[in-house]
Coordinates of N, CA and C in Angstrom, one line a residue:
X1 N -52.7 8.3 -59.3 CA -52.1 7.0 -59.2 C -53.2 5.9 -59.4
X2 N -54.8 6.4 -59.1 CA -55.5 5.3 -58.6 C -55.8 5.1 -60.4
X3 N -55.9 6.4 -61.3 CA -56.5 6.1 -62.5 C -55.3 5.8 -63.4
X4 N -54.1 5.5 -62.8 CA -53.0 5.2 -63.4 C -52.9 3.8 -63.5
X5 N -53.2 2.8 -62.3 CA -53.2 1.8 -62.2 C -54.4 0.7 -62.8
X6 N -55.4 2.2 -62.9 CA -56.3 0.9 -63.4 C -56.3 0.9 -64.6
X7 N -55.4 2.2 -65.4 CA -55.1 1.8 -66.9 C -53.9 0.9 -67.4
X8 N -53.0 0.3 -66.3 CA -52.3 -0.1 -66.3 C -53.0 -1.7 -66.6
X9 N -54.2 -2.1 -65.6 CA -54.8 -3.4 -65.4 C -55.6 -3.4 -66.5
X10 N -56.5 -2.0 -66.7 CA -56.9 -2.4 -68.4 C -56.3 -2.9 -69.7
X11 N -54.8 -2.2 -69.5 CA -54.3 -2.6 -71.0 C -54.0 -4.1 -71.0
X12 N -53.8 -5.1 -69.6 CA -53.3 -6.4 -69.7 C -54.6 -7.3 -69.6
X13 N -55.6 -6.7 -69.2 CA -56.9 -7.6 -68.3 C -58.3 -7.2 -69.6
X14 N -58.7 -5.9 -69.8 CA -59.9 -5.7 -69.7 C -59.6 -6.3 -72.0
X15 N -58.7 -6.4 -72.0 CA -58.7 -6.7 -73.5 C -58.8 -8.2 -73.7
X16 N -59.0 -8.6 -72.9 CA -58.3 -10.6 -73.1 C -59.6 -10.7 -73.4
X17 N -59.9 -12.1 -73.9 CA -61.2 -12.9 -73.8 C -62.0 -13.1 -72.3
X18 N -63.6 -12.8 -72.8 CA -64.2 -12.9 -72.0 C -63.9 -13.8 -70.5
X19 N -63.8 -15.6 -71.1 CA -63.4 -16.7 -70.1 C -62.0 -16.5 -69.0
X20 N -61.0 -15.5 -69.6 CA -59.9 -15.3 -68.7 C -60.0 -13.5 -67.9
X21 N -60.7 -13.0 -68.7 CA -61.0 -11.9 -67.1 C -62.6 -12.0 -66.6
X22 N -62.9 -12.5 -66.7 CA -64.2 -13.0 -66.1 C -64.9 -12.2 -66.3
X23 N -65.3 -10.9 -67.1 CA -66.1 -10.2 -67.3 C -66.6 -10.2 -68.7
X24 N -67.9 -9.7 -68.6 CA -68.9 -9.3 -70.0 C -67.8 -8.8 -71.1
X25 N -67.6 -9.6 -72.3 CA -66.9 -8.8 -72.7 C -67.5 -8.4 -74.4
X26 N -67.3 -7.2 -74.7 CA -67.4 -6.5 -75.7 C -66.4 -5.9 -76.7
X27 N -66.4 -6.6 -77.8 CA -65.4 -5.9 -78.8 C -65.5 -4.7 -79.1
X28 N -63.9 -4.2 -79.7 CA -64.3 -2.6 -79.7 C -64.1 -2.7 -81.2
X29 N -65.1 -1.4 -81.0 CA -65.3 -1.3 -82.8 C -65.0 0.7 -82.9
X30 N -64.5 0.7 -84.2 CA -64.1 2.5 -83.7 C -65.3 2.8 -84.6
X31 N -66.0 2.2 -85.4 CA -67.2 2.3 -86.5 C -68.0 2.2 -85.8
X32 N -68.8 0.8 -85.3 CA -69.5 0.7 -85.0 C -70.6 1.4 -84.1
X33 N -71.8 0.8 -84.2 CA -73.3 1.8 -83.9 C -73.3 1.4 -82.6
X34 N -73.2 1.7 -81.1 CA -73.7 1.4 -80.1 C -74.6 2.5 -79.1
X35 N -75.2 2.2 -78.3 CA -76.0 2.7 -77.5 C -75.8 3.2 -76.2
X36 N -75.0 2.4 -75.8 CA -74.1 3.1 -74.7 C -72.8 2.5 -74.5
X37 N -72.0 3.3 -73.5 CA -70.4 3.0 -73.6 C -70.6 1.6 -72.4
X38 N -69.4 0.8 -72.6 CA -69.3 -0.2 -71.6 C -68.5 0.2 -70.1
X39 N -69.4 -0.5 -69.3 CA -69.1 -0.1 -67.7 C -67.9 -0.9 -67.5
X40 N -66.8 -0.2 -67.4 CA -65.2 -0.8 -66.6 C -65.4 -0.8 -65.3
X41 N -65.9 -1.8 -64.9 CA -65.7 -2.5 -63.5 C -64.1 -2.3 -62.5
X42 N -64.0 -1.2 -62.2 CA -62.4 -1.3 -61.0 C -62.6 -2.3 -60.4
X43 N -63.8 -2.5 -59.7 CA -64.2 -3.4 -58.2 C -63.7 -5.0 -59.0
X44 N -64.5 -5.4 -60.3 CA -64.1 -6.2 -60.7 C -62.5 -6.9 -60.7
X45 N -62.3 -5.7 -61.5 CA -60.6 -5.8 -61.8 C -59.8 -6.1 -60.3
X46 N -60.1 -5.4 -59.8 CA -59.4 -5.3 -58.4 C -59.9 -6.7 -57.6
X47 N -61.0 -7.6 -57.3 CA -61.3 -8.4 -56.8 C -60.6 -9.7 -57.8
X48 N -60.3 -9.7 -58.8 CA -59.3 -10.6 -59.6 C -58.3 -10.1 -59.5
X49 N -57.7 -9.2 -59.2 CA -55.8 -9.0 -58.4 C -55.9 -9.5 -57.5
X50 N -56.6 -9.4 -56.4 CA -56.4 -9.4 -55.2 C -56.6 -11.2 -54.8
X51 N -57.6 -11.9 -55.6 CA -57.1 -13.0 -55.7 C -55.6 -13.8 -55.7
X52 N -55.4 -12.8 -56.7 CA -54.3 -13.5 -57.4 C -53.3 -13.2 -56.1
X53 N -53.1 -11.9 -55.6 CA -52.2 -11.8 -54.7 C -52.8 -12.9 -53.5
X54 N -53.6 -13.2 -53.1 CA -53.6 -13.6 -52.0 C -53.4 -14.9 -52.0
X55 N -53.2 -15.8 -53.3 CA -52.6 -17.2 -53.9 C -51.3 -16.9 -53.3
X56 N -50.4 -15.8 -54.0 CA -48.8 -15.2 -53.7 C -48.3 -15.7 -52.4
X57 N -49.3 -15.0 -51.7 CA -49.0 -14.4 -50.4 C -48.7 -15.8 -49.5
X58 N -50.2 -16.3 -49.7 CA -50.1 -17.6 -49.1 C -49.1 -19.0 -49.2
X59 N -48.6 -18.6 -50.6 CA -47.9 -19.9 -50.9 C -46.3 -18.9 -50.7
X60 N -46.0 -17.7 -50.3 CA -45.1 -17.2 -50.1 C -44.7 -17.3 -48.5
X61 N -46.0 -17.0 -47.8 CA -45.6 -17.7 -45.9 C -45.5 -19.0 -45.9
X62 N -46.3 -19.3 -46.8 CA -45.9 -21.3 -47.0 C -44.2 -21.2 -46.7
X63 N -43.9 -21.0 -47.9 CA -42.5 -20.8 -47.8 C -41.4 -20.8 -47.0
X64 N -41.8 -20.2 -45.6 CA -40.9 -19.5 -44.5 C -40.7 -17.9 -44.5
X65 N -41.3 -17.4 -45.6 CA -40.7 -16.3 -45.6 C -41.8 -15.1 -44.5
X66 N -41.4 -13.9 -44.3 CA -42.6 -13.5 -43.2 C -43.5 -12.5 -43.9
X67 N -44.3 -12.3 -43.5 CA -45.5 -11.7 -44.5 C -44.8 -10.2 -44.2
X68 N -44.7 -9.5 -45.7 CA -44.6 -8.4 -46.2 C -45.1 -7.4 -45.2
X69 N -45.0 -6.5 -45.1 CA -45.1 -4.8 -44.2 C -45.4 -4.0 -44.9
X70 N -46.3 -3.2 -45.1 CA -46.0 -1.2 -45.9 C -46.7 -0.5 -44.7
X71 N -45.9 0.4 -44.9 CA -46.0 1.3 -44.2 C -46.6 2.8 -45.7
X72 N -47.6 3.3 -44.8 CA -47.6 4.7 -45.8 C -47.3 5.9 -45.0
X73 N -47.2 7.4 -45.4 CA -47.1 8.4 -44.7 C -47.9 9.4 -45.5
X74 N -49.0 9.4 -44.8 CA -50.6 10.6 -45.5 C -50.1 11.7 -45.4
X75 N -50.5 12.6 -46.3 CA -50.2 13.7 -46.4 C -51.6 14.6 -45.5
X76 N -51.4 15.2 -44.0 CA -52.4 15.9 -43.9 C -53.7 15.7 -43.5
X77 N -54.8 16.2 -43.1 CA -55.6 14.9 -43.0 C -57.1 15.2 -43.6
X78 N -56.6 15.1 -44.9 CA -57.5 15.6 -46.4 C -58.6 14.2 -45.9
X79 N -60.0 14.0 -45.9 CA -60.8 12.9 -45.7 C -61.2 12.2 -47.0
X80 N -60.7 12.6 -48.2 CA -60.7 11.8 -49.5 C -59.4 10.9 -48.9
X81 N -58.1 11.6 -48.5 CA -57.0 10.7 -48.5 C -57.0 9.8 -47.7
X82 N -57.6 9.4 -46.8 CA -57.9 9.0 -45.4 C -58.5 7.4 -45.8
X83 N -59.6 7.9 -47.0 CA -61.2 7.0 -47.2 C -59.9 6.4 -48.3
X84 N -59.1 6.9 -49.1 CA -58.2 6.1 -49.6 C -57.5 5.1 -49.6
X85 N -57.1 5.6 -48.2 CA -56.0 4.7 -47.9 C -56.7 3.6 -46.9
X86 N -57.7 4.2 -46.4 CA -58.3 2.8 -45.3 C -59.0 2.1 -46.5
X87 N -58.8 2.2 -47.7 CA -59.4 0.5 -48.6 C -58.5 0.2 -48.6
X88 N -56.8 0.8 -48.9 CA -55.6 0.0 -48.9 C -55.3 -1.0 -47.7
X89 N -55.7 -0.4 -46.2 CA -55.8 -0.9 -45.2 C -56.8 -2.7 -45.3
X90 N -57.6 -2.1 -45.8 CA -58.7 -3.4 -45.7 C -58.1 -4.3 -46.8
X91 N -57.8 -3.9 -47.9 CA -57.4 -4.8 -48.8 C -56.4 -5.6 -48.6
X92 N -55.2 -4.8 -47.7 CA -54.0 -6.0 -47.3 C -54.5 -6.6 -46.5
X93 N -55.7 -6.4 -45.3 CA -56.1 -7.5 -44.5 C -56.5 -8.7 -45.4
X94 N -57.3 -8.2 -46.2 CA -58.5 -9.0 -47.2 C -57.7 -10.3 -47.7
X95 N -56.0 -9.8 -48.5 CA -55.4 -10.7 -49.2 C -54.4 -11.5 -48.2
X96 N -54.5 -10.9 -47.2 CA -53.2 -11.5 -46.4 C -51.6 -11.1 -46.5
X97 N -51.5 -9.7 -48.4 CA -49.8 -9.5 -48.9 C -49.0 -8.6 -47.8
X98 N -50.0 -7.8 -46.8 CA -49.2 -6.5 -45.9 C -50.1 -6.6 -44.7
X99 N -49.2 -6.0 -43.4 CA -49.6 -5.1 -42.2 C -49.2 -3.8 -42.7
X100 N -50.5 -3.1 -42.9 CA -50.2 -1.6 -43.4 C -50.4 -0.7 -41.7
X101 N -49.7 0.0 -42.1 CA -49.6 0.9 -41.1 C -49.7 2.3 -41.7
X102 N -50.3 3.3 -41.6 CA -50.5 4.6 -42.0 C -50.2 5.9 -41.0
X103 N -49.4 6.6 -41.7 CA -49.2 7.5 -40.9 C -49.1 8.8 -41.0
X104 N -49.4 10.1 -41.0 CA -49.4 11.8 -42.0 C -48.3 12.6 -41.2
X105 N -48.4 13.7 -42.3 CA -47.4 15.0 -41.9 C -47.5 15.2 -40.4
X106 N -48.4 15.0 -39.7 CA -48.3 15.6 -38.1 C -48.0 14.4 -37.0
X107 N -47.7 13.4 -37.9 CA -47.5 11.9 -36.9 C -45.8 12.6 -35.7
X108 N -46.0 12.3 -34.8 CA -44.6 12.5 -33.7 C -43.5 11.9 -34.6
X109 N -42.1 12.2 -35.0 CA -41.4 12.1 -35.6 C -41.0 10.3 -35.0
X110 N -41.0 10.5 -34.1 CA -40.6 9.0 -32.9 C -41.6 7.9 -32.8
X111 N -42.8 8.6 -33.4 CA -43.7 7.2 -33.5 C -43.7 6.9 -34.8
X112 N -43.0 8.0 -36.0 CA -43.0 7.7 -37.4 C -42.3 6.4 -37.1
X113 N -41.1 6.8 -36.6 CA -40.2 6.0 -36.7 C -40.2 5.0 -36.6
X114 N -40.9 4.3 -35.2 CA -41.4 3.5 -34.9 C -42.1 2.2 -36.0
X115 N -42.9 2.8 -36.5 CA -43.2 2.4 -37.9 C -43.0 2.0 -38.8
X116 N -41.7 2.9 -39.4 CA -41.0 2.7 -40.4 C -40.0 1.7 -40.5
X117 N -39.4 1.7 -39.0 CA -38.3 1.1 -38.9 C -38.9 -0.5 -38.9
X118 N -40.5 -0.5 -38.8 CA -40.3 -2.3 -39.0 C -41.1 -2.5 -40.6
X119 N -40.9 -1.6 -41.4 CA -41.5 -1.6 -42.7 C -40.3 -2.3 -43.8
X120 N -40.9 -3.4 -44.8 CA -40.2 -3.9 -45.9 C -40.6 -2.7 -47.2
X121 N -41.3 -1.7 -46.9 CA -41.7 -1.2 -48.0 C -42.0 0.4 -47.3
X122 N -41.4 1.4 -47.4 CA -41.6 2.6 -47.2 C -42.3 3.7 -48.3
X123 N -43.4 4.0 -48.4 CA -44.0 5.0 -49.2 C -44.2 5.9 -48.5
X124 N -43.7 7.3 -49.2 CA -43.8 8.5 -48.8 C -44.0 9.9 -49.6
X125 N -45.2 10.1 -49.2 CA -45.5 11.0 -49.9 C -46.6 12.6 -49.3
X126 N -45.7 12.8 -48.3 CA -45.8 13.8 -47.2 C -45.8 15.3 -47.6
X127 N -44.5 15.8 -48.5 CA -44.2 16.7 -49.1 C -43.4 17.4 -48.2
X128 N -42.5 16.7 -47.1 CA -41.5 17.4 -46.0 C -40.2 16.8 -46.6
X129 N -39.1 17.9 -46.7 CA -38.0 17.4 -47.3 C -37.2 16.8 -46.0
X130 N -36.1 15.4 -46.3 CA -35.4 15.1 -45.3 C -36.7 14.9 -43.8
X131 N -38.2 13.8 -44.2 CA -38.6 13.4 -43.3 C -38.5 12.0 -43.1
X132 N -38.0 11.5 -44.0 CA -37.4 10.0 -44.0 C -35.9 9.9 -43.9
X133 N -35.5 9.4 -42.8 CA -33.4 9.6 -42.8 C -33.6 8.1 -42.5
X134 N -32.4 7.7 -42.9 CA -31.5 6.1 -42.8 C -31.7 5.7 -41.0
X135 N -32.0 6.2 -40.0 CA -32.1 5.8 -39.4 C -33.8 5.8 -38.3
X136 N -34.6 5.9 -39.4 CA -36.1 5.2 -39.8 C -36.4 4.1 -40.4
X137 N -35.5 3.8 -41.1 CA -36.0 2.9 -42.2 C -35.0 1.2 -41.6
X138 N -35.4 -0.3 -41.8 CA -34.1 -1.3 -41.6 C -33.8 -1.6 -42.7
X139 N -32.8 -2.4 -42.3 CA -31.5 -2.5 -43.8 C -32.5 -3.4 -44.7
X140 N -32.1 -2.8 -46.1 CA -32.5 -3.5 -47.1 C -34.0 -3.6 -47.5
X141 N -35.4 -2.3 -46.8 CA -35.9 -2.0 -47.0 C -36.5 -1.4 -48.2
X142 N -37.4 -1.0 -48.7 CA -37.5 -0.3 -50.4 C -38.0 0.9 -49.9
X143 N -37.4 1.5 -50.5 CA -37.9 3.4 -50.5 C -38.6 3.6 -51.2
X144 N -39.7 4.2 -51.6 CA -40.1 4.8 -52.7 C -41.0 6.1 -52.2
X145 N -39.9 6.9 -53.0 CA -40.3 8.7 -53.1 C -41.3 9.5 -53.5
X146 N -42.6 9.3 -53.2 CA -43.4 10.1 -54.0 C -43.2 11.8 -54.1
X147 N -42.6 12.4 -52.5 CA -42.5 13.5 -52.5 C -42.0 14.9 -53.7
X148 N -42.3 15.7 -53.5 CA -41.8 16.8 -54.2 C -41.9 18.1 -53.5
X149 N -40.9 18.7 -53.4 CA -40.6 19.5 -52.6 C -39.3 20.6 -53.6
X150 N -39.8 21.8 -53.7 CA -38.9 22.5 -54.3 C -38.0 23.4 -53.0
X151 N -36.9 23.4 -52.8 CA -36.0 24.1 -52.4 C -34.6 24.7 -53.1
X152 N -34.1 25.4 -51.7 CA -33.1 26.8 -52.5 C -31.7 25.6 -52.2
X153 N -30.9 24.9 -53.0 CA -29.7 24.4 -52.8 C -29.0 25.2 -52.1
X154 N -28.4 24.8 -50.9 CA -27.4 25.2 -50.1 C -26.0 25.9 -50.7
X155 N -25.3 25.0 -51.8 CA -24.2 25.4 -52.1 C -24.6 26.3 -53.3
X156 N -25.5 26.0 -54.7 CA -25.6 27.0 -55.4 C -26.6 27.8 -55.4
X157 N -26.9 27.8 -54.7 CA -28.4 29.1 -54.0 C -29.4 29.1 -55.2
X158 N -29.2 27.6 -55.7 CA -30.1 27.9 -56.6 C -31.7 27.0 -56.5
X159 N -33.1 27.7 -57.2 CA -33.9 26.3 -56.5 C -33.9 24.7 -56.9
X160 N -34.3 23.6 -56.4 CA -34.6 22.5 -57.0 C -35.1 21.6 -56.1
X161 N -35.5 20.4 -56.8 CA -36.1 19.8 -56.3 C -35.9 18.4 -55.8
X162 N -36.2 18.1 -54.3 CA -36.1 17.1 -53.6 C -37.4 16.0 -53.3
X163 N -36.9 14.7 -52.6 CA -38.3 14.6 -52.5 C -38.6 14.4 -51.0
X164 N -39.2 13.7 -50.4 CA -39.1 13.9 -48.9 C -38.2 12.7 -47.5
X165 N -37.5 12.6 -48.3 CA -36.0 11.1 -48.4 C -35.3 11.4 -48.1
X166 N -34.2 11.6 -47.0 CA -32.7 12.4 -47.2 C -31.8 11.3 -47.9
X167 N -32.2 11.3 -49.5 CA -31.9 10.2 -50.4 C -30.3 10.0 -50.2
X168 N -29.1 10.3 -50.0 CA -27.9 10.3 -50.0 C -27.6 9.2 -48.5
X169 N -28.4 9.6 -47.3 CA -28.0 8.6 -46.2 C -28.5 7.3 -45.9
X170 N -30.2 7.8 -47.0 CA -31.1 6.0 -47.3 C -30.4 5.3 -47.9
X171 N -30.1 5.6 -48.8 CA -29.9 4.9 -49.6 C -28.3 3.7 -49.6
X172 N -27.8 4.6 -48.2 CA -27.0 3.6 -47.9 C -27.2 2.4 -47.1
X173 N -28.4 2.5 -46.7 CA -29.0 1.4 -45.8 C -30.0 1.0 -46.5
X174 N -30.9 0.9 -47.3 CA -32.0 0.6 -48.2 C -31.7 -0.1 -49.2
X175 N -32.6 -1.0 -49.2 CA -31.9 -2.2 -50.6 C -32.5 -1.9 -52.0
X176 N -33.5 -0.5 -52.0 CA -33.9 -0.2 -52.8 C -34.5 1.1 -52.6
X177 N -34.2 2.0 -53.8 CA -34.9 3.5 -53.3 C -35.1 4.2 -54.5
X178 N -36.1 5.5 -54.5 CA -36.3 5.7 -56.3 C -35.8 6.9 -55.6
X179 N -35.0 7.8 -56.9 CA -34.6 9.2 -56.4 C -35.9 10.2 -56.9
X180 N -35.4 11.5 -56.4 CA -36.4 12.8 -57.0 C -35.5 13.8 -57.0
X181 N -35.6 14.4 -58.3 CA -36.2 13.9 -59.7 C -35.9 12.5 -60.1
X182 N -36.4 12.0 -61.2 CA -35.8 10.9 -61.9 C -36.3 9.7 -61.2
X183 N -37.3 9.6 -60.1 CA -37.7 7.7 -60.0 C -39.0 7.3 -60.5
X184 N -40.1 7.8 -59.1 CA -41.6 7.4 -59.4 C -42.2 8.3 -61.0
X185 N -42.2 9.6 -61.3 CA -42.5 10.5 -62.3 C -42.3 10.2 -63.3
X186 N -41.3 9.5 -64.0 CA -40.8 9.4 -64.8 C -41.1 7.9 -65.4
X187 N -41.0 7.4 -64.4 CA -42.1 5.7 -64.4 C -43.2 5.4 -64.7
X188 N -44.3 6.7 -64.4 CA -45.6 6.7 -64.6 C -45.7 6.9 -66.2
X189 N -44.9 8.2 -66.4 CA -45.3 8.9 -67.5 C -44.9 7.7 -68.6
X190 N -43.6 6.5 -68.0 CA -43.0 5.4 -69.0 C -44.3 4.6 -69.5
X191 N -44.5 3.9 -68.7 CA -45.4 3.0 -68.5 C -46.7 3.1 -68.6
X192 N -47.0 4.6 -68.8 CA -48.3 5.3 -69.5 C -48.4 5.0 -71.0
X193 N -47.0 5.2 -71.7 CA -46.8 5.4 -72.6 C -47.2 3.7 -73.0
X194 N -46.4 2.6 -72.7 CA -46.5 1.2 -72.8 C -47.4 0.9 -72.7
X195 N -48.2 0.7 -72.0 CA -49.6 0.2 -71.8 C -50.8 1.1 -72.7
X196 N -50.8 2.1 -73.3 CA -51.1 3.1 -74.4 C -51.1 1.8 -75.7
X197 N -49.6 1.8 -75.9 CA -49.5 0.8 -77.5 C -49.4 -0.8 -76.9
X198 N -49.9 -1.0 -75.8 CA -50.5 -2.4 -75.8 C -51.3 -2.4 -75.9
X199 N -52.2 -1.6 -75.7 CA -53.4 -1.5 -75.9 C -53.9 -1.2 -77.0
X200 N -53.2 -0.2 -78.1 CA -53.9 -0.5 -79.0 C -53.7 -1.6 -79.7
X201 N -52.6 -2.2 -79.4 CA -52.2 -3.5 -80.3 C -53.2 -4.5 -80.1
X202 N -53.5 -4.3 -79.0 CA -54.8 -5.5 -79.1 C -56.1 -4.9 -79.2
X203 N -56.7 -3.8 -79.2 CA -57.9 -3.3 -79.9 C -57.4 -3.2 -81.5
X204 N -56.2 -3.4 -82.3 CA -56.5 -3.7 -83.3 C -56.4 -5.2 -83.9
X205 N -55.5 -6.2 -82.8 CA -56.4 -7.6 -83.2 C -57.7 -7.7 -83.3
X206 N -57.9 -7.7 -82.0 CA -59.7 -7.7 -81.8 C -60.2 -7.2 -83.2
X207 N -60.5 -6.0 -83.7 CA -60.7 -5.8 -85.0 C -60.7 -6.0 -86.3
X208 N -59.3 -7.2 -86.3 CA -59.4 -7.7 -87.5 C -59.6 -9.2 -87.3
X209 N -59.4 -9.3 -86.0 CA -60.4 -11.4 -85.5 C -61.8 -10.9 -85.9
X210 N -62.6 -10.0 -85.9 CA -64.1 -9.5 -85.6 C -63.9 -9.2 -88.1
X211 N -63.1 -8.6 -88.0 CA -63.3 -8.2 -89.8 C -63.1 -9.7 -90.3
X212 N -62.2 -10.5 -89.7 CA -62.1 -12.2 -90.6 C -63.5 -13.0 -90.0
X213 N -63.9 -12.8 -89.0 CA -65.3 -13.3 -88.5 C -66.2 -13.5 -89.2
X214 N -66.4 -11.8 -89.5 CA -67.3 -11.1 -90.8 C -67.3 -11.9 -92.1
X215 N -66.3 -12.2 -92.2 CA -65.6 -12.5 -93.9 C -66.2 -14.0 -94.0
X216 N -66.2 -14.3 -93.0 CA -66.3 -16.1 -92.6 C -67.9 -16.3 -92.9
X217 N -68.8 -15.2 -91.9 CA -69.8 -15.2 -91.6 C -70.6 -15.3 -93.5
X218 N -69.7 -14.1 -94.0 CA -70.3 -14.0 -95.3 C -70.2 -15.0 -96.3
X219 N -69.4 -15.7 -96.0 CA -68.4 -16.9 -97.3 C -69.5 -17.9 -97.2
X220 N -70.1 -17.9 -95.4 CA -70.9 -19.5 -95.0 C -72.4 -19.2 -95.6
X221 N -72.5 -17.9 -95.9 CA -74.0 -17.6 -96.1 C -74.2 -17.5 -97.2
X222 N -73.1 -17.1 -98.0 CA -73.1 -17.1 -99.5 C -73.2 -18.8 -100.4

């Protein structure tokens, strides 16, 4: 997800003109002789979102409205996933957009709850089927399913797959929820695709702004 998002911020950010993403910027050339490849800055990228969200946020409590919640549910307690999620932690402090709260597969089902139930935003991605029910979550909350979980269906004994949402009772209390199969997977793989031919659409302007350059360069010299 982490190298999903930041091709997502490259196809809109890392192609613009120098003056509007604030970074070094270098045309791409598919010919051209260079010497080494150019360093993509995340930290960069990410320290210009997080700007931007923390303008949001602020002129969003301005508003009346009350500052945003997520809640996450760790899978386990893998110490890559951990060191992950405590940037996400520091980052909502950083911008002011969430109180994140984090919580894994071995959290007491009653203090999940606890959690959940005051969350605007529920991510889950545990891999326990039916560990998120309608009365975890408050009304009008957003679900979003990362889980995957293969089981034997009850009625046709046959296997498939769920995700970790008892998606039929959320979703009648949730003002928003992605299913499994068919929500977050299928999104990525979309919007992989989109940001692909945005991108090259604009590595092939850039290449013909840089070929009319050329043309100019040679017309003024000639």
């Amino acid at each position: 997800m982490a190298a999903m998002s930041l091709l997502s911020t490259l196809a809109t950010r890392l192609l613009r003109p120098a003056q509007s993403c604030r970074l070094h910027h270098r045309p791409f050339h598919l010919s051209a002789v260079r010497n080494e490849a150019v360093v993509i800055s995340g930290r960069k990228l990410a320290e210009q979102i997080k700007q931007e969200v923390r303008q949001e946020v602020e002129e969003w409590v301005a508003s009346g409205h009350k500052r945003p919640h997520l809640s996450v549910v760790l899978v386990g307690e893998n110490p890559a996933s951990h060191a992950y999620v405590l940037s996400k932690t520091r980052a909502a402090a950083d911008v002011g957009d969430a109180t994140v709260t984090i919580s894994h597969r071995y959290t007491p089902k009653e203090q999940l709850k606890k959690h959940t139930a005051l969350a605007d935003i529920v991510i889950s991605a545990a891999g326990i089927p039916n560990l998120i029910t309608a009365d975890m979550i408050k009304e009008g909350a957003a679900v979003i399913d990362v889980g995957i979980n293969r089981i034997q269906d009850p009625i046709t004994a046959k296997p498939k797959l769920v995700g970790d949402v008892d998606f039929e009772g959320v979703r009648k209390k949730a003002g928003y929820i992605t299913p499994v199969p068919g929500g977050v997977g299928p999104m990525t793989v979309a919007m992989l695709m989109k940001n692909t031919i945005i991108a090259a659409k604009k590595v092939l302007r850039l290449e013909e702004r840089e070929v009319l350059k050329s043309k100019e360069l040679g017309v003024a010299s000639n």
